[in-house]
Coordinates of C-alpha atoms in Angstrom, one line a residue:
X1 CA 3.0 -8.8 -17.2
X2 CA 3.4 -6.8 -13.8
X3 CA -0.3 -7.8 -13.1
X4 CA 0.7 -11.6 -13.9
X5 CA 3.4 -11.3 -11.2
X6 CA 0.9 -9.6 -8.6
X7 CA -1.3 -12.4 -8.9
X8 CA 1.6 -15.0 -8.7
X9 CA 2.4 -13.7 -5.6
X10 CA -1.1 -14.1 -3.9
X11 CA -1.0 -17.5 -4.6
X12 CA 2.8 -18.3 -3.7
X13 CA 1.8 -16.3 -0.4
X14 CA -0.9 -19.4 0.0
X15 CA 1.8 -21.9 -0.8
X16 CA 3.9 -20.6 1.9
X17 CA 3.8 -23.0 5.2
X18 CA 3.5 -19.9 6.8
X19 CA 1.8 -17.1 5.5
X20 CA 2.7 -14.9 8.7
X21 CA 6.7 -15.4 7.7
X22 CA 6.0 -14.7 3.9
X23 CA 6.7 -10.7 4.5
X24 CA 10.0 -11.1 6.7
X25 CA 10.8 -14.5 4.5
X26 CA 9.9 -13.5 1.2
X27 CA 13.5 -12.4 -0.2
X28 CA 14.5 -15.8 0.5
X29 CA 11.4 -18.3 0.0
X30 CA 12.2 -21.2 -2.2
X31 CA 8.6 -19.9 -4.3
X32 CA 9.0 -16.7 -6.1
X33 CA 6.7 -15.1 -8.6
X34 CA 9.1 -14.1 -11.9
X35 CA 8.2 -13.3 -15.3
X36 CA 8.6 -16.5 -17.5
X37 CA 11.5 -16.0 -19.9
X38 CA 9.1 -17.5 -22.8
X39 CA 6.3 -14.6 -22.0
X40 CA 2.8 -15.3 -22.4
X41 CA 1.7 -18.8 -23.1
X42 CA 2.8 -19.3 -26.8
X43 CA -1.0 -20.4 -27.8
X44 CA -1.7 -17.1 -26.9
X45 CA 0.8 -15.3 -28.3
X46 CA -0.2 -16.3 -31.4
X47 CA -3.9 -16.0 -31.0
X48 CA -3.0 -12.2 -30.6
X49 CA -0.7 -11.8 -33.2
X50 CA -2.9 -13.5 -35.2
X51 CA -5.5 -10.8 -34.6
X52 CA -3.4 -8.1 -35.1
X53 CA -2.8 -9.0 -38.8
X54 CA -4.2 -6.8 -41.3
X55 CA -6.7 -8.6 -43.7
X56 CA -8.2 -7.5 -46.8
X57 CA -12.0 -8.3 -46.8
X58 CA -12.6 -6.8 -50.0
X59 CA -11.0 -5.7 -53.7
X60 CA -12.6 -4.2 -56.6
X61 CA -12.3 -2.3 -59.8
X62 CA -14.0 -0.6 -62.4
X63 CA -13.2 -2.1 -66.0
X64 CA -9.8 -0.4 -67.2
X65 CA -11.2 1.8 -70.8
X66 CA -8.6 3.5 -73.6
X67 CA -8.4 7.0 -72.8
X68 CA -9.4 9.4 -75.1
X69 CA -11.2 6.9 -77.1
X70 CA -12.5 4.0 -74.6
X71 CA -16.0 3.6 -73.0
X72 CA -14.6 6.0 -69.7
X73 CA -13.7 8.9 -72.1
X74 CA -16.6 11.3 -71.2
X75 CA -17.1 9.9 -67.6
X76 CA -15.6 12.2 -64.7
X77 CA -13.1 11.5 -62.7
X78 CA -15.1 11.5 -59.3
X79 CA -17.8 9.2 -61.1
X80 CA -14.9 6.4 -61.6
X81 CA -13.7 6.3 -58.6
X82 CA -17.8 6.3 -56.3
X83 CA -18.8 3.1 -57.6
X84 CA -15.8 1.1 -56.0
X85 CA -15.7 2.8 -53.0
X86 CA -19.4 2.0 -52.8
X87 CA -19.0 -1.6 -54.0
X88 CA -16.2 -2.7 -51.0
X89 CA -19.1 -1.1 -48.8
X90 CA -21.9 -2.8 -49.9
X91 CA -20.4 -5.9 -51.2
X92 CA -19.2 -6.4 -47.2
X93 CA -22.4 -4.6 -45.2
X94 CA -19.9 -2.7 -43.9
X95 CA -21.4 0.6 -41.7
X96 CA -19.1 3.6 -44.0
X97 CA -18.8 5.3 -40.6
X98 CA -16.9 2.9 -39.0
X99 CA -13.7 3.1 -42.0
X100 CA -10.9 5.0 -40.4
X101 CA -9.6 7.0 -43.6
X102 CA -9.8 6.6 -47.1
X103 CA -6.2 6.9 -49.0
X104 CA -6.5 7.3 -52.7
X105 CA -3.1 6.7 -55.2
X106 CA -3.7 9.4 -58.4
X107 CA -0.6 10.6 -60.4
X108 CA -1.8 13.0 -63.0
X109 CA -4.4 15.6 -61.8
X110 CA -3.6 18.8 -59.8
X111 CA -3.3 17.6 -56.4
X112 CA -5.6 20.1 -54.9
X113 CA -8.5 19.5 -57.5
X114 CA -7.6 15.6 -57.0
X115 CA -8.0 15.5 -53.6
X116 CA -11.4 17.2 -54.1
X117 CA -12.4 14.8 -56.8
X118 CA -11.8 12.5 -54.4
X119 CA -13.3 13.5 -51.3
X120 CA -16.6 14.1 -53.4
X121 CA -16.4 10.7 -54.8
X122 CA -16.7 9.6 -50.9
X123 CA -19.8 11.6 -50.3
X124 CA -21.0 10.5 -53.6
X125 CA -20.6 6.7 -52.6
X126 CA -22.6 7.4 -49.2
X127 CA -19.9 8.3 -46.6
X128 CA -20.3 10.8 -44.1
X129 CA -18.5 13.9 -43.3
X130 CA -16.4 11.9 -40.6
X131 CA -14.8 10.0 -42.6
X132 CA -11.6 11.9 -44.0
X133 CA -9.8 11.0 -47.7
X134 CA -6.4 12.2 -48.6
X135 CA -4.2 11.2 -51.5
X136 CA -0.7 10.2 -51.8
X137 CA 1.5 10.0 -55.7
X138 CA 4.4 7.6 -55.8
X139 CA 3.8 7.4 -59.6
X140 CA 2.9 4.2 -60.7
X141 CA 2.7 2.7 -57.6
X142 CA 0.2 4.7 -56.0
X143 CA -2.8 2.5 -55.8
X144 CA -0.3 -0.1 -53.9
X145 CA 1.4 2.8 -52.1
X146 CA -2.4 3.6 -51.4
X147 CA -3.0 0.1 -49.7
X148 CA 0.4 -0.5 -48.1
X149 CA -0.5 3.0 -46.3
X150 CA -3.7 2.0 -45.0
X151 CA -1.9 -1.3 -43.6
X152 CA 0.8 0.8 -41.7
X153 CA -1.7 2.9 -40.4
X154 CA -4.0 -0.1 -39.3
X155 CA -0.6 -1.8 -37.9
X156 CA 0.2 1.6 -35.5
X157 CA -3.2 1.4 -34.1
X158 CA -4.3 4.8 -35.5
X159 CA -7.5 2.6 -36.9
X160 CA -8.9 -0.3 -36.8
X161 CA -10.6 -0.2 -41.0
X162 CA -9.6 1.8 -43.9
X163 CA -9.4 1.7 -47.6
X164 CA -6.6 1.9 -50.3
X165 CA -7.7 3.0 -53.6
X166 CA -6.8 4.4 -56.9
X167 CA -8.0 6.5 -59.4
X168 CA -6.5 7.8 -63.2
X169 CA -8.7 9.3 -65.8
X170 CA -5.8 9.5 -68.4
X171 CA -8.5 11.3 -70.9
X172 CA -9.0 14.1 -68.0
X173 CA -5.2 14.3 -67.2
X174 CA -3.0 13.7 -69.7
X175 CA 0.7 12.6 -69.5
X176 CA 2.8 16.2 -69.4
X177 CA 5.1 18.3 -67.8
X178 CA 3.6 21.8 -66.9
X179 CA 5.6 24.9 -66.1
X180 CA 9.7 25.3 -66.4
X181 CA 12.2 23.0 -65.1
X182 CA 15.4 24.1 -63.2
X183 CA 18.1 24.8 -65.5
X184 CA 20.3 23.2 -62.7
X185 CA 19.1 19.8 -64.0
X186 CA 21.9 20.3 -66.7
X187 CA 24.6 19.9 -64.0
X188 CA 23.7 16.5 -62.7
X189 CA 23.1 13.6 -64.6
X190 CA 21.0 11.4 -62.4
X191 CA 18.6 14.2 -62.4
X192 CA 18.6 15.1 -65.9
X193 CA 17.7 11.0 -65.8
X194 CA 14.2 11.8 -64.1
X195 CA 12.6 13.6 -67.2
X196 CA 13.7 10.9 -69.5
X197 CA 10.3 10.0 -71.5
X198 CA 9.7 6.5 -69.9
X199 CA 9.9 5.3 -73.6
X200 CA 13.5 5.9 -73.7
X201 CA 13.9 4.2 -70.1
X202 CA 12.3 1.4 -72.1
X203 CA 15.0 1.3 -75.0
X204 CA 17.5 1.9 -72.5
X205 CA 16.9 -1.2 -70.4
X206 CA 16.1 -3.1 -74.0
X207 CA 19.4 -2.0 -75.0
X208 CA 21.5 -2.7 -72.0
X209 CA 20.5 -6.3 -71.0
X210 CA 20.0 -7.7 -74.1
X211 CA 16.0 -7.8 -74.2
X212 CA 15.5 -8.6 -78.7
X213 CA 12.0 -7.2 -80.5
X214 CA 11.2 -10.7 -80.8
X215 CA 10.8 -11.1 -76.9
X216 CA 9.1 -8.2 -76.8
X217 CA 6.7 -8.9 -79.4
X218 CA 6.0 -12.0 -78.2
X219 CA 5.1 -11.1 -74.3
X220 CA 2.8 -9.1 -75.5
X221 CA 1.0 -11.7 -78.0
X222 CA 0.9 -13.3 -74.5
X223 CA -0.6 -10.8 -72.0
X224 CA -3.3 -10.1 -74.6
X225 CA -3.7 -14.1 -74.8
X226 CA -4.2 -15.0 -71.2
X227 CA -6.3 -11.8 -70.5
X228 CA -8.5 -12.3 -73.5
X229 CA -8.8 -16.1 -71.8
X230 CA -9.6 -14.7 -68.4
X231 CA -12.6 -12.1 -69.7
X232 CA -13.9 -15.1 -71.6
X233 CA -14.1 -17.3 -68.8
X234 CA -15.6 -14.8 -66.4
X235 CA -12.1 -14.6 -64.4
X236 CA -12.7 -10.9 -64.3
X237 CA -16.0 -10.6 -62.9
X238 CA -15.5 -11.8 -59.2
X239 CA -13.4 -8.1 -59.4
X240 CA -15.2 -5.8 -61.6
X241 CA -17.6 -3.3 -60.5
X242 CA -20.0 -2.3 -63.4
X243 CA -20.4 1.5 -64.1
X244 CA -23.2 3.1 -65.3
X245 CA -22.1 6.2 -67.4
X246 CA -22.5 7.8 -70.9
X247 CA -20.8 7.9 -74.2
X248 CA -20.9 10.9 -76.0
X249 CA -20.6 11.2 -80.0
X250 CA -17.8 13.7 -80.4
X251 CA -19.8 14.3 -83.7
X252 CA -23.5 14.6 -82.9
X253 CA -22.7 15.5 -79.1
X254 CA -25.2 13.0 -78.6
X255 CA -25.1 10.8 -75.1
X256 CA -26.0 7.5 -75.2
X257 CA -26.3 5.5 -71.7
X258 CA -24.3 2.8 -71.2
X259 CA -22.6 0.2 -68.6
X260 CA -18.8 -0.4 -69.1
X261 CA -18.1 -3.6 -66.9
X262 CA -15.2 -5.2 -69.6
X263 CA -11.8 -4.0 -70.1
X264 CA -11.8 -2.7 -73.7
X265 CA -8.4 -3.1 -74.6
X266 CA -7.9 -6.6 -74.8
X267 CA -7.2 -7.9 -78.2
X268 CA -7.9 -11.4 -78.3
X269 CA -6.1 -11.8 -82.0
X270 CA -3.0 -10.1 -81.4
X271 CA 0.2 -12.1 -83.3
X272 CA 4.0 -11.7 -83.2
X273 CA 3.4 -11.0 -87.2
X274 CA 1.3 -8.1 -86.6
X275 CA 3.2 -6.3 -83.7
X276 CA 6.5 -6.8 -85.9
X277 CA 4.8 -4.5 -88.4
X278 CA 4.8 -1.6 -85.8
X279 CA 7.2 0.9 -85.9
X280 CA 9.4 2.2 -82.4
X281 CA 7.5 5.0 -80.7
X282 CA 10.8 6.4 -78.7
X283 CA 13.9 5.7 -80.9
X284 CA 14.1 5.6 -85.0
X285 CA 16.1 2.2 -84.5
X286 CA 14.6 1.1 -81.6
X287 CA 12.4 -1.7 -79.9
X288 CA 9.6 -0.4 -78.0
X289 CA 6.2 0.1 -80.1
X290 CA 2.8 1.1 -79.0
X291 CA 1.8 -2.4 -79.1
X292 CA 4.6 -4.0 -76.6
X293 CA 4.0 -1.4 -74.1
X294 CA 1.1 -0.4 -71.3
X295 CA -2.0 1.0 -72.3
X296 CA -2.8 4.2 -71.4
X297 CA -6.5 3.9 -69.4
X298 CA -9.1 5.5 -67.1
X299 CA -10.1 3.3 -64.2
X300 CA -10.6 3.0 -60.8
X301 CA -9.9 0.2 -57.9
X302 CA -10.7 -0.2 -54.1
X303 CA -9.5 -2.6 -51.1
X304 CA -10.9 -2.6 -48.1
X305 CA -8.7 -3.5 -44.9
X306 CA -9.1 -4.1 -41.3
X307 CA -7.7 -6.1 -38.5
X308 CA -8.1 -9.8 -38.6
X309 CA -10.0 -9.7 -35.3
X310 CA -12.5 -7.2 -36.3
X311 CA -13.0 -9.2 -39.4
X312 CA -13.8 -11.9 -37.9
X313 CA -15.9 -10.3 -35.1
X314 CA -18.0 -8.7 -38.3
X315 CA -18.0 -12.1 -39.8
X316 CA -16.2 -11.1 -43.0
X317 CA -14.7 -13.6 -45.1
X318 CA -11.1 -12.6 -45.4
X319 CA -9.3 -12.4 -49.5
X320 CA -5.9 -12.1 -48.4
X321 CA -3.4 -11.0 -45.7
X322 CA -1.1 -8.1 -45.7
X323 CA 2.5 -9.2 -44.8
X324 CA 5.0 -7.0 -46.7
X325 CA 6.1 -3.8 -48.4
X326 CA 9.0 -2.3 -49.9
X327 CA 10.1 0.2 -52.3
X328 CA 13.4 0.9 -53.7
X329 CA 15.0 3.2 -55.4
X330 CA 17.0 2.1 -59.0
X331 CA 19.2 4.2 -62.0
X332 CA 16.2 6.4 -63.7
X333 CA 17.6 5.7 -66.8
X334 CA 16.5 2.3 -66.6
X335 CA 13.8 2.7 -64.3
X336 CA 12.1 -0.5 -65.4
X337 CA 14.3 -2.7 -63.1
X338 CA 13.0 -1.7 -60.3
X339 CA 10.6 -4.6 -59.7
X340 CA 13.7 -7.1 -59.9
X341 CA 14.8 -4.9 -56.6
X342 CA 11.6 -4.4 -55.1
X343 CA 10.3 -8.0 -55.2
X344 CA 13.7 -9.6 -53.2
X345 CA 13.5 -7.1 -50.6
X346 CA 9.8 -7.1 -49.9
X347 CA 10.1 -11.2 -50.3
X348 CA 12.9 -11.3 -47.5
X349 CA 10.9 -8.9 -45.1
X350 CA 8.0 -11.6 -45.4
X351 CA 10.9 -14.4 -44.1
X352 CA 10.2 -15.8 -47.7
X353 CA 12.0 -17.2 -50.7
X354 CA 11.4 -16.3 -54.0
X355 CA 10.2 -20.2 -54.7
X356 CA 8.0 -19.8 -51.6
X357 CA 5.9 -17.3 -54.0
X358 CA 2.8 -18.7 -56.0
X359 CA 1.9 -15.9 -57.9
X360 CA 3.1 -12.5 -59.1
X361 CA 1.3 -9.3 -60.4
X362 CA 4.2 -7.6 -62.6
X363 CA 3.3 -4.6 -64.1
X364 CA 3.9 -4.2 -67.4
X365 CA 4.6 -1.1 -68.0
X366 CA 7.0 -2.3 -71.2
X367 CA 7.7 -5.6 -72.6
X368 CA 11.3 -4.5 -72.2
X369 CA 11.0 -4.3 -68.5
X370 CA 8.8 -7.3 -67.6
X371 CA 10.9 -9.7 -69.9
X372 CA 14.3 -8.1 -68.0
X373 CA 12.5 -9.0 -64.4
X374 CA 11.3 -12.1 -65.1
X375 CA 15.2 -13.2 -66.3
X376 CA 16.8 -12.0 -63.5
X377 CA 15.0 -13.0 -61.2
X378 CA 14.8 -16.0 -62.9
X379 CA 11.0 -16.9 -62.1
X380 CA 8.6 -19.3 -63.4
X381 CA 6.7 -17.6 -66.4
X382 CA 3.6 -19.9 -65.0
X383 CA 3.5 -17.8 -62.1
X384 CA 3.3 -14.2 -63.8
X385 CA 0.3 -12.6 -65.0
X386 CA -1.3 -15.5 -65.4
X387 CA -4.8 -13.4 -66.2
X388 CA -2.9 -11.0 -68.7
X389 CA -1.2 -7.4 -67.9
X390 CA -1.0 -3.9 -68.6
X391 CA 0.3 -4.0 -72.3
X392 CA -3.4 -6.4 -72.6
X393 CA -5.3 -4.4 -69.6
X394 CA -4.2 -1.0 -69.5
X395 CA -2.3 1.3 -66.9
X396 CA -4.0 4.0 -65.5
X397 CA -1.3 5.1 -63.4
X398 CA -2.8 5.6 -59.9
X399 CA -4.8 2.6 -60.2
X400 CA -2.5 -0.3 -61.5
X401 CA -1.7 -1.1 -57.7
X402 CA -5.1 -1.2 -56.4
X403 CA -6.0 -3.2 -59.7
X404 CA -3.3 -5.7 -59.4
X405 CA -4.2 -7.0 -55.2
X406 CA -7.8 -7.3 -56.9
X407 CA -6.6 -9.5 -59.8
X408 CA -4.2 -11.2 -57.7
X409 CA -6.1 -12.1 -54.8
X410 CA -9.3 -13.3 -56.7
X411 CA -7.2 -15.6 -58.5
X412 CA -5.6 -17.2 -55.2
X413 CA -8.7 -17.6 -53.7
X414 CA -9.6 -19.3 -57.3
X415 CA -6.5 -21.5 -57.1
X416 CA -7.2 -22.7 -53.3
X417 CA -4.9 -24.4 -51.0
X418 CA -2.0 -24.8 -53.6
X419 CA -1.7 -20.8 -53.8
X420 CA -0.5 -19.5 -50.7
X421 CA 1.8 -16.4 -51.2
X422 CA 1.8 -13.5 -54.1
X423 CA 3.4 -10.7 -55.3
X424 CA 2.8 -7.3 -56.6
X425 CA 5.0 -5.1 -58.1
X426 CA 6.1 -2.6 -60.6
X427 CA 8.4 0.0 -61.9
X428 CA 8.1 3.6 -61.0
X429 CA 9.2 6.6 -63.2
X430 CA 12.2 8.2 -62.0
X431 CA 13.7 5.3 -61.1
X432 CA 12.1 3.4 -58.2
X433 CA 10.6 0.4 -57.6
X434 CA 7.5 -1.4 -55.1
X435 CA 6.2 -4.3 -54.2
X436 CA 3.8 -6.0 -51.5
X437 CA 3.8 -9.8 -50.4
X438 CA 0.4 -10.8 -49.4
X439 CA -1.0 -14.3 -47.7
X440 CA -4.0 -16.0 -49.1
X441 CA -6.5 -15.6 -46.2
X442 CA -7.8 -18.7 -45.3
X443 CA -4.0 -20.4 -44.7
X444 CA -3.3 -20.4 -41.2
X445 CA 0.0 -22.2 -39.5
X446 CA -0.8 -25.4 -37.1
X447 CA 1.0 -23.6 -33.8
X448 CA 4.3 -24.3 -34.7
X449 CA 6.7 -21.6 -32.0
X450 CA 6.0 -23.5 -29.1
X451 CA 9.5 -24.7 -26.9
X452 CA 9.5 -28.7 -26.7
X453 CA 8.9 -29.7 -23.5
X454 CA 11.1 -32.8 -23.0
X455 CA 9.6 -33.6 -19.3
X456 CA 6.4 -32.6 -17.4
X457 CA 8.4 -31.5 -14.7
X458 CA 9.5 -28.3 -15.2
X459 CA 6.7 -25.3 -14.9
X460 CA 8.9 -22.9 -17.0
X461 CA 12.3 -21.9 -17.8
X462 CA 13.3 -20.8 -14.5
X463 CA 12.6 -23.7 -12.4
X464 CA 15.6 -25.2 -13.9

């Protein structure tokens, strides 16, 4: 700006009748250079604001597998998650050198061995020593913790390209608490809340608002439904990465080569009849079984970010916009709400309404949960995992963010010009919740923040 008025005064100097009295009349010349109260032209203020947004050019995943029993069961964890980082690389001829930092959401494994798992995974996938990995563990929204990171950190200018990922081998890692816990839990009851089994969150929440076995039941008919429907009709292929891998016969110890590129959880039959023969997992009289909860999985999922304007120097088609993230903290003991906190907040920070949204990832990490959600919020069940969920899908823990902006922006780009807006989000054990608005990429605003000019005569503002 101070280079704007430095050049207005050169040429006001020239406008002068007389450029000799322009020192010794300056103060009190009828011309004088000023910063215009509207700033830079609005066109151009939105050219570079449109720049600035962070874009992702690229989302992938492995196919999510049953742990101890699906087709990821004897594959290492470092050898899930190299194939996706290698795919948003060589899917977008990116140069691997150029990403800024690779953030990877994992919940289960030591952190130190994790992050090491992870950092080979990088060097397996072909990216030099330069390019650093680190991982971050906000439970079950890691993978979207993950990308959210990499946006903030794109949005401070510490880099211009980076990648939120995921990773969960639930077969390697196992769900369980290691070592003592402070006997000072006892005193407080909001911490005793945290190491509630999440099954018992589940019945809680059940319990509390009302949600019957029957709705239950019956979401989960429906997640297997529409997801069996999407693998069908190829939905899930625009987002899958094929990995090559082996199965091993836990009899023989024979390996047999194979490539897992379908998630093997769905069950295309599934019927409210067959479910209502389960029995409760968590509670002897309760309503969460194994079949109206998340699948426990092995998986992994990339997304590639950068800055609109480097997308678009590079050529790269863009998937979706990053606009909005928020997480929230909720009661542990009925953890599963957090999603019905998460989703207003993050939809307000995007200037949104909840009607203004087209589509919405929910996890489902129990039928109890997602059914509570969805009635509260009171959203359009034609809008919510329409391609199936976790209780269909699976839930490896770290990955289920990274998995759902996959799922979620292939299916807006599907959907076209009548999808604009969507929504991720999930609960989070201990009693959280996150979720992440993002734009589909091609919609862009005819310049709209411009002031109405109601005569030509004016320059600016402070002619008046």
């Amino acid at each position: 700006m101070e280079k704007a008025i430095n050049r207005q005064q050169v040429l006001l100097q020239h406008l002068n009748p007389s450029a000799s009295s322009f020192l010794s009349h300056q103060n009190n010349s009828a011309l004088s250079a000023s910063a215009c109260l509207a700033g830079d032209s609005a066109a151009y203020r939105r050219t570079n604001v449109f720049g600035d947004d962070v874009v992702i050019v690229a989302a992938y995943r492995t196919a999510l597998c049953k742990s101890k029993r699906g087709g990821f069961k004897d594959t290492y964890p470092d050898d899930l998650l190299a194939p996706v980082l290698r795919a948003v690389i060589e899917k977008t001829n990116l140069n691997p050198s150029e990403v800024g930092d690779i953030v990877v959401g994992t919940v289960l494994a030591p952190g130190s061995q994790r992050a090491s798992e992870c950092r080979m995974a990088a060097f397996y996938a072909g990216f030099p020593e330069t390019v650093p990995v680190r991982t971050v563990n906000r439970q079950c929204s890691s993978g979207l913790q993950a990308v959210a990171d990499v946006a903030a950190a794109i949005k401070a200018g510490f880099y211009e390209i980076g990648i939120g990922a995921g990773l969960e081998s639930m077969t390697t890692n196992p769900m369980a608490w290691e070592g003592s816990v402070n006997p000072r839990v006892k005193q407080m009851e909001q911490a005793q809340n945290c190491l509630l089994p999440m099954g018992i969150t589940s019945e809680n929440v059940a319990h509390r608002f009302g949600v019957t076995r029957q709705e239950q039941d019956q979401a989960a008919v429906e997640s297997h439904r529409k997801a069996a429907a999407a693998t069908a009709s190829g939905k899930f292929k625009d987002e899958i990465v094929p990995v090559a891998t082996k199965i091993v016969d836990p009899k023989t110890g024979d390996e047999k080569p194979v490539t897992i590129s379908v998630d093997d959880g769905i069950r295309a039959n599934t019927s409210v009849s067959d479910l209502g023969k389960l029995k409760p997992v968590f509670k002897k009289n309760g309503t969460t079984t194994a079949g109206n909860s998340s699948q426990v999985s092995d998986g992994a999922g990339a997304v590639l970010l950068m800055k609109r304007s480097v997308a678009m120097r590079k050529g790269l088609p863009i998937l979706g916009v990053f606009r909005t993230f928020a997480a929230v903290g909720v009661d542990p003991a009925i953890m599963g709400v957090g999603p019905a906190v998460a989703i207003p907040a993050a939809v307000k920070s995007a200037g949104l309404e909840l009607d203004d949204v087209d589509l919405f990832e929910i996890n489902e990490a129990f039928a109890s949960q997602f059914v509570y959600c969805q009635k509260k919020l009171e959203l359009d069940p034609q809008k919510i995992n329409v391609n199936g969920g976790a209780m269909a899908i699976g839930h490896p823990l770290g990955v289920t963010g990274a998995r759902c902006v996959a799922t979620l922006l292939h299916e807006m780009k599907r959907r076209g010009k009548d999808c604009r807006f969507g929504v991720v989000s999930m609960c989070i054990g201990t009693g959280m919740g996150a979720a992440a608005v993002f734009e589909r990429g091609d919609c862009v605003d005819e310049l709209c923040n411009a002031r109405k000019v109601e005569t030509n005569s004016l320059l600016s503002k402070d002619a008046r």
